[in-house]
Amino acid sequence: MTYMQANPTMLGLKFLLFALILIHLLPTQLFAQRSKSPWQTLTGDAPLVIARGGFSGLLPDSSLDAYSFVSQTSVSDAVLWCDVQLTKDGIGICFPDLTMMNASNIQDAYPNRKNSYLVNGVTTQDWFTIDFTSKDLRSVFLIRGILSRSDAFDNNRYTISTVQDVAKQLKPVGFWLNVQHDAFYAQHNLSMSTFLLSVSKTVTIDYLSSPEVNFFRNIGSRFGKKGPKFVFRFLEKDDVEVSTNLTYGSLVKNLTFVKTFASGVMVPKSYIWPVESLYLLPHTSFVQDAHKAGLEVYASGFANDFDLAYNYSFDPMAEYLSFVDNGDFSVDGVLSDFPLTASSAVDCFSHLGSNASPQVDFLVISKNGASGDYPGCTDLAYSKAIKDGADIIDCSLQMSSDGIPLCLSSIDLGESMDVVQSPFRNRSATVPEIRPLAGIYSFSLSWSEIQTLKPAIMNPYSRDYNLFRNPREKNSGKLVSLSDFLNLAKNSTSLTGVLISVENAAYLREKQGFDVVKVVLDTLTKAGYGNATTTTTKVMIQSTNSSVLVDFKKQSRYQTVYEVEETIRDILDSAIEDIKKFADAVVIKTTSVFPVSASFTTGQTNLVERLQKFQLPVYVELFRNEFVSQPWDFFSDITVEINSHVTGAGINGTITEFPLTAARYKRNQCLTRKDPPPYMIPVQPAGLLTIVSPNSLPPAEAPNPVFTDADVTEPPLPPVIARSPTTSPGPLATGEKSPNGQTQVALSLLLSAFATVIASFLLL
């Protein structure tokens, strides 16, 4: 039997055919593997957490402490990211960029060595790594590179580390080297490839990324089979890739080409979730397309303190989940400055489902509804709070001039309404019993007049930080009366109860003729809430005035909640005993649990424990998602703050403007583990101060006061004094005379202008 002689051409064709079949089969096999996993990544494995420059959201980028902090706060397989730069003598260092002024004190160490080079076609003046030997850089120290972050660690004298330093001292589970400017170094007779091949003999490189095609073409075959994974890094779509002279927007359309030299791609978040005017657009098919091409997808640009799309309500956890657990796809990894948050998203909050049962028992109490997303106390804010999982929705009670009780975040309409642009702007008045400045108060307008006004979303951090809440909905929604509020709550199947906050009761009785206690009780009865025994919906009455709660206690069986307005460090037993006489629970501030100085926690009080020993549940306010609202210790992550209060301090409820975040935390699947992961352990109070250099420590402050019996005790509410019948003042024509014969227009205009200025500041 004779055999056909092998034809070299036929063998080549067979090999090519085999390779093509293999390329097509590989994604199919991976998809089959993925179908058995809850993760929609390419391989079915959990997304990778990649710590950019270590925990660079807190500590100076690429410092050894930043790298070390990752293992203390993140998933065990978190990968350390090093941006590799070359020095004048060809040593590879971990530093965020080839220019040095932004993230080091280089200009102080070498003030006269600033230089100018062409970088990607742009003339750039700065201090460059290529102008300094590794020995020169020993006297240069790392500092924060983003000004919104704390400068308290800038004096810690963190030195610049070589790639070998990081690998040797940290021994990372995964080590990712990013080469951003290979072509630039080659132009200056420095070879990144030579350095990498040399260092790979003693350092395990798990991932190697670059935005330059030629870098992979030159080094691809030189690592051998045990080399790192190659990841092509896409820059912004309009940027030009230096070796092909094509935009990244063009290259993204040819993923099969990318697959010829890389096993994965890294892209800015906008490739996956485009954003317009800081609102999300529908996600693209990029992740699915890349997976079909057999490419892993890593998303970059995650940081808790960057601008987030308004859809995320300032909650970084929500952003991570939209990339790793959205039902359609999952990226294979995220590059983050805050690996703790990324770790929590992947390990604790993914795949919970809408029906996941609570893992921890505490109340989620809204503050004027979901007032972080919609104007407070509107139908939209309350509906969203209910949808988001609030246990208790609240109504800040105010009164109209015709005696209608309504829900409004402030008695001053100028703080949450567009009243200063309305015909009622001349109704400004100064009421010393309420506040020293003039305002346009709810009791100066009838309910029908108030209903003509537009609500306005509160922006507590617009003036200092330029952070605005949901601008598309800044005037959306309708205000609700107390009756409407109670009916809305009664129709909900998920709410545990309602909370009605009553303030300024003494003034309203004496000067406006309103017995707000009676008004509330009558409205509750008419709405079918009876006397706390005929409905399953819990009714809570809250006030900062003991006299108000004493009055409610005398006339009803509703639960009463005493709010301590001041930040305090302790409370006398006798004061707690007094509170017990008229209150069933207490509200205190977050700073009464964790005192704060210069945005660092300075310790933890025992207030919660002491109040609970007297059988008083403790609710804490105010929780906001904006990162600027949190001390540095909570890592710009509202979930960390909630966890430290609930699991750490043991509070019984959170009062929040963003109920969704707190409600999601209750379903956190890491809470029931015998050994909670490091990213779900409450922060150590004052822990960060232990690593701040002595000359950067915040100055000592006077201790907060102790709450005493005298702070609790108040005289009884004054009797109701009926108002003389008057008509509500309306817009006055120019020259119109007041009853005393004086022309009112001058005073009216003066007050109007003053009110406009005040309100405009408050609504910013």
GROMACS .gro file of N, CA and C in nm, residues 35-102:
model
  204
   35SER      N    1  -2.149   2.969   3.038
   35SER     CA    2  -2.291   2.943   3.061
   35SER      C    3  -2.315   2.877   3.196
   36LYS      N    4  -2.211   2.815   3.251
   36LYS     CA    5  -2.225   2.748   3.381
   36LYS      C    6  -2.197   2.844   3.497
   37SER      N    7  -2.157   2.966   3.465
   37SER     CA    8  -2.119   3.063   3.567
   37SER      C    9  -2.218   3.178   3.569
   38PRO      N   10  -2.239   3.239   3.686
   38PRO     CA   11  -2.326   3.357   3.690
   38PRO      C   12  -2.262   3.479   3.624
   39TRP      N   13  -2.131   3.471   3.602
   39TRP     CA   14  -2.061   3.585   3.543
   39TRP      C   15  -2.065   3.579   3.392
   40GLN      N   16  -2.094   3.694   3.330
   40GLN     CA   17  -2.098   3.702   3.184
   40GLN      C   18  -1.967   3.759   3.129
   41THR      N   19  -1.857   3.719   3.194
   41THR     CA   20  -1.725   3.752   3.144
   41THR      C   21  -1.688   3.653   3.034
   42LEU      N   22  -1.573   3.675   2.970
   42LEU     CA   23  -1.533   3.585   2.861
   42LEU      C   24  -1.514   3.443   2.910
   43THR      N   25  -1.451   3.427   3.026
   43THR     CA   26  -1.419   3.293   3.077
   43THR      C   27  -1.520   3.242   3.179
   44GLY      N   28  -1.608   3.328   3.227
   44GLY     CA   29  -1.699   3.289   3.334
   44GLY      C   30  -1.643   3.314   3.472
   45ASP      N   31  -1.521   3.365   3.478
   45ASP     CA   32  -1.461   3.399   3.608
   45ASP      C   33  -1.511   3.536   3.654
   46ALA      N   34  -1.499   3.560   3.784
   46ALA     CA   35  -1.536   3.690   3.838
   46ALA      C   36  -1.447   3.798   3.778
   47PRO      N   37  -1.500   3.918   3.759
   47PRO     CA   38  -1.418   4.028   3.705
   47PRO      C   39  -1.297   4.056   3.794
   48LEU      N   40  -1.190   4.093   3.729
   48LEU     CA   41  -1.065   4.123   3.798
   48LEU      C   42  -1.071   4.264   3.857
   49VAL      N   43  -1.019   4.279   3.977
   49VAL     CA   44  -1.005   4.411   4.038
   49VAL      C   45  -0.859   4.453   4.023
   50ILE      N   46  -0.839   4.563   3.951
   50ILE     CA   47  -0.704   4.611   3.921
   50ILE      C   48  -0.685   4.744   3.992
   51ALA      N   49  -0.587   4.750   4.080
   51ALA     CA   50  -0.563   4.869   4.163
   51ALA      C   51  -0.461   4.959   4.094
   52ARG      N   52  -0.510   5.069   4.039
   52ARG     CA   53  -0.424   5.160   3.963
   52ARG      C   54  -0.331   5.237   4.056
   53GLY      N   55  -0.202   5.204   4.049
   53GLY     CA   56  -0.106   5.268   4.139
   53GLY      C   57  -0.130   5.234   4.283
   54GLY      N   58  -0.193   5.116   4.308
   54GLY     CA   59  -0.231   5.078   4.444
   54GLY      C   60  -0.364   5.142   4.481
   55PHE      N   61  -0.383   5.174   4.608
   55PHE     CA   62  -0.505   5.242   4.653
   55PHE      C   63  -0.480   5.392   4.635
   56SER      N   64  -0.474   5.434   4.506
   56SER     CA   65  -0.433   5.571   4.474
   56SER      C   66  -0.542   5.673   4.497
   57GLY      N   67  -0.664   5.628   4.527
   57GLY     CA   68  -0.769   5.722   4.561
   57GLY      C   69  -0.749   5.784   4.698
   58LEU      N   70  -0.665   5.721   4.780
   58LEU     CA   71  -0.639   5.771   4.914
   58LEU      C   72  -0.495   5.816   4.932
   59LEU      N   73  -0.402   5.728   4.897
   59LEU     CA   74  -0.260   5.753   4.919
   59LEU      C   75  -0.192   5.789   4.786
   60PRO      N   76  -0.077   5.856   4.790
   60PRO     CA   77  -0.011   5.896   4.665
   60PRO      C   78   0.010   5.778   4.570
   61ASP      N   79  -0.027   5.800   4.447
   61ASP     CA   80  -0.020   5.700   4.341
   61ASP      C   81   0.119   5.638   4.334
   62SER      N   82   0.122   5.504   4.332
   62SER     CA   83   0.244   5.424   4.315
   62SER      C   84   0.336   5.423   4.436
   63SER      N   85   0.289   5.475   4.549
   63SER     CA   86   0.370   5.463   4.672
   63SER      C   87   0.356   5.322   4.726
   64LEU      N   88   0.457   5.278   4.800
   64LEU     CA   89   0.452   5.142   4.855
   64LEU      C   90   0.336   5.126   4.951
   65ASP      N   91   0.303   5.231   5.026
   65ASP     CA   92   0.187   5.223   5.116
   65ASP      C   93   0.057   5.207   5.037
   66ALA      N   94   0.048   5.278   4.923
   66ALA     CA   95  -0.072   5.265   4.840
   66ALA      C   96  -0.086   5.122   4.788
   67TYR      N   97   0.026   5.063   4.745
   67TYR     CA   98   0.023   4.924   4.699
   67TYR      C   99  -0.008   4.829   4.814
   68SER      N  100   0.052   4.852   4.929
   68SER     CA  101   0.033   4.764   5.044
   68SER      C  102  -0.111   4.768   5.094
   69PHE      N  103  -0.171   4.886   5.085
   69PHE     CA  104  -0.307   4.903   5.137
   69PHE      C  105  -0.409   4.820   5.060
   70VAL      N  106  -0.375   4.783   4.938
   70VAL     CA  107  -0.467   4.704   4.855
   70VAL      C  108  -0.495   4.569   4.920
   71SER      N  109  -0.392   4.502   4.967
   71SER     CA  110  -0.410   4.370   5.026
   71SER      C  111  -0.490   4.375   5.156
   72GLN      N  112  -0.492   4.492   5.220
   72GLN     CA  113  -0.565   4.507   5.346
   72GLN      C  114  -0.712   4.541   5.325
   73THR      N  115  -0.748   4.579   5.203
   73THR     CA  116  -0.883   4.631   5.181
   73THR      C  117  -0.957   4.569   5.063
   74SER      N  118  -0.895   4.478   4.989
   74SER     CA  119  -0.953   4.434   4.863
   74SER      C  120  -0.959   4.283   4.853
   75VAL      N  121  -1.013   4.235   4.741
   75VAL     CA  122  -1.020   4.091   4.717
   75VAL      C  123  -0.878   4.034   4.715
   76SER      N  124  -0.868   3.907   4.748
   76SER     CA  125  -0.734   3.847   4.764
   76SER      C  126  -0.657   3.838   4.633
   77ASP      N  127  -0.729   3.837   4.521
   77ASP     CA  128  -0.659   3.826   4.392
   77ASP      C  129  -0.650   3.960   4.320
   78ALA      N  130  -0.664   4.070   4.393
   78ALA     CA  131  -0.652   4.202   4.332
   78ALA      C  132  -0.515   4.217   4.266
   79VAL      N  133  -0.514   4.278   4.149
   79VAL     CA  134  -0.391   4.294   4.071
   79VAL      C  135  -0.336   4.435   4.093
   80LEU      N  136  -0.206   4.444   4.114
   80LEU     CA  137  -0.141   4.574   4.129
   80LEU      C  138  -0.099   4.628   3.993
   81TRP      N  139  -0.138   4.751   3.965
   81TRP     CA  140  -0.109   4.817   3.837
   81TRP      C  141   0.007   4.912   3.854
   82CYS      N  142   0.105   4.901   3.768
   82CYS     CA  143   0.221   4.989   3.769
   82CYS      C  144   0.235   5.055   3.632
   83ASP      N  145   0.228   5.188   3.630
   83ASP     CA  146   0.261   5.262   3.508
   83ASP      C  147   0.413   5.271   3.500
   84VAL      N  148   0.470   5.200   3.404
   84VAL     CA  149   0.616   5.192   3.395
   84VAL      C  150   0.671   5.313   3.320
   85GLN      N  151   0.766   5.382   3.383
   85GLN     CA  152   0.840   5.490   3.318
   85GLN      C  153   0.989   5.454   3.323
   86LEU      N  154   1.064   5.509   3.231
   86LEU     CA  155   1.208   5.483   3.228
   86LEU      C  156   1.285   5.608   3.272
   87THR      N  157   1.389   5.585   3.351
   87THR     CA  158   1.476   5.695   3.393
   87THR      C  159   1.588   5.714   3.290
   88LYS      N  160   1.669   5.813   3.312
   88LYS     CA  161   1.779   5.844   3.221
   88LYS      C  162   1.874   5.727   3.205
   89ASP      N  163   1.888   5.648   3.313
   89ASP     CA  164   1.979   5.533   3.307
   89ASP      C  165   1.905   5.401   3.279
   90GLY      N  166   1.784   5.413   3.225
   90GLY     CA  167   1.713   5.294   3.177
   90GLY      C  168   1.648   5.209   3.284
   91ILE      N  169   1.633   5.262   3.403
   91ILE     CA  170   1.567   5.187   3.511
   91ILE      C  171   1.416   5.209   3.502
   92GLY      N  172   1.340   5.103   3.519
   92GLY     CA  173   1.194   5.112   3.516
   92GLY      C  174   1.138   5.145   3.654
   93ILE      N  175   1.061   5.251   3.661
   93ILE     CA  176   0.999   5.291   3.788
   93ILE      C  177   0.847   5.288   3.774
   94CYS      N  178   0.779   5.275   3.887
   94CYS     CA  179   0.633   5.284   3.888
   94CYS      C  180   0.597   5.429   3.920
   95PHE      N  181   0.543   5.497   3.820
   95PHE     CA  182   0.507   5.638   3.835
   95PHE      C  183   0.394   5.666   3.736
   96PRO      N  184   0.294   5.747   3.774
   96PRO     CA  185   0.173   5.758   3.691
   96PRO      C  186   0.192   5.817   3.552
   97ASP      N  187   0.300   5.893   3.527
   97ASP     CA  188   0.316   5.953   3.395
   97ASP      C  189   0.464   5.980   3.369
   98LEU      N  190   0.497   6.010   3.242
   98LEU     CA  191   0.636   6.041   3.212
   98LEU      C  192   0.672   6.183   3.254
   99THR      N  193   0.570   6.269   3.276
   99THR     CA  194   0.594   6.400   3.337
   99THR      C  195   0.573   6.387   3.486
  100MET      N  196   0.648   6.466   3.565
  100MET     CA  197   0.656   6.437   3.708
  100MET      C  198   0.599   6.544   3.801
  101MET      N  199   0.567   6.662   3.749
  101MET     CA  200   0.528   6.770   3.837
  101MET      C  201   0.398   6.741   3.912
  102ASN      N  202   0.306   6.673   3.847
  102ASN     CA  203   0.173   6.657   3.905
  102ASN      C  204   0.168   6.563   4.024
   0.00000   0.00000   0.00000
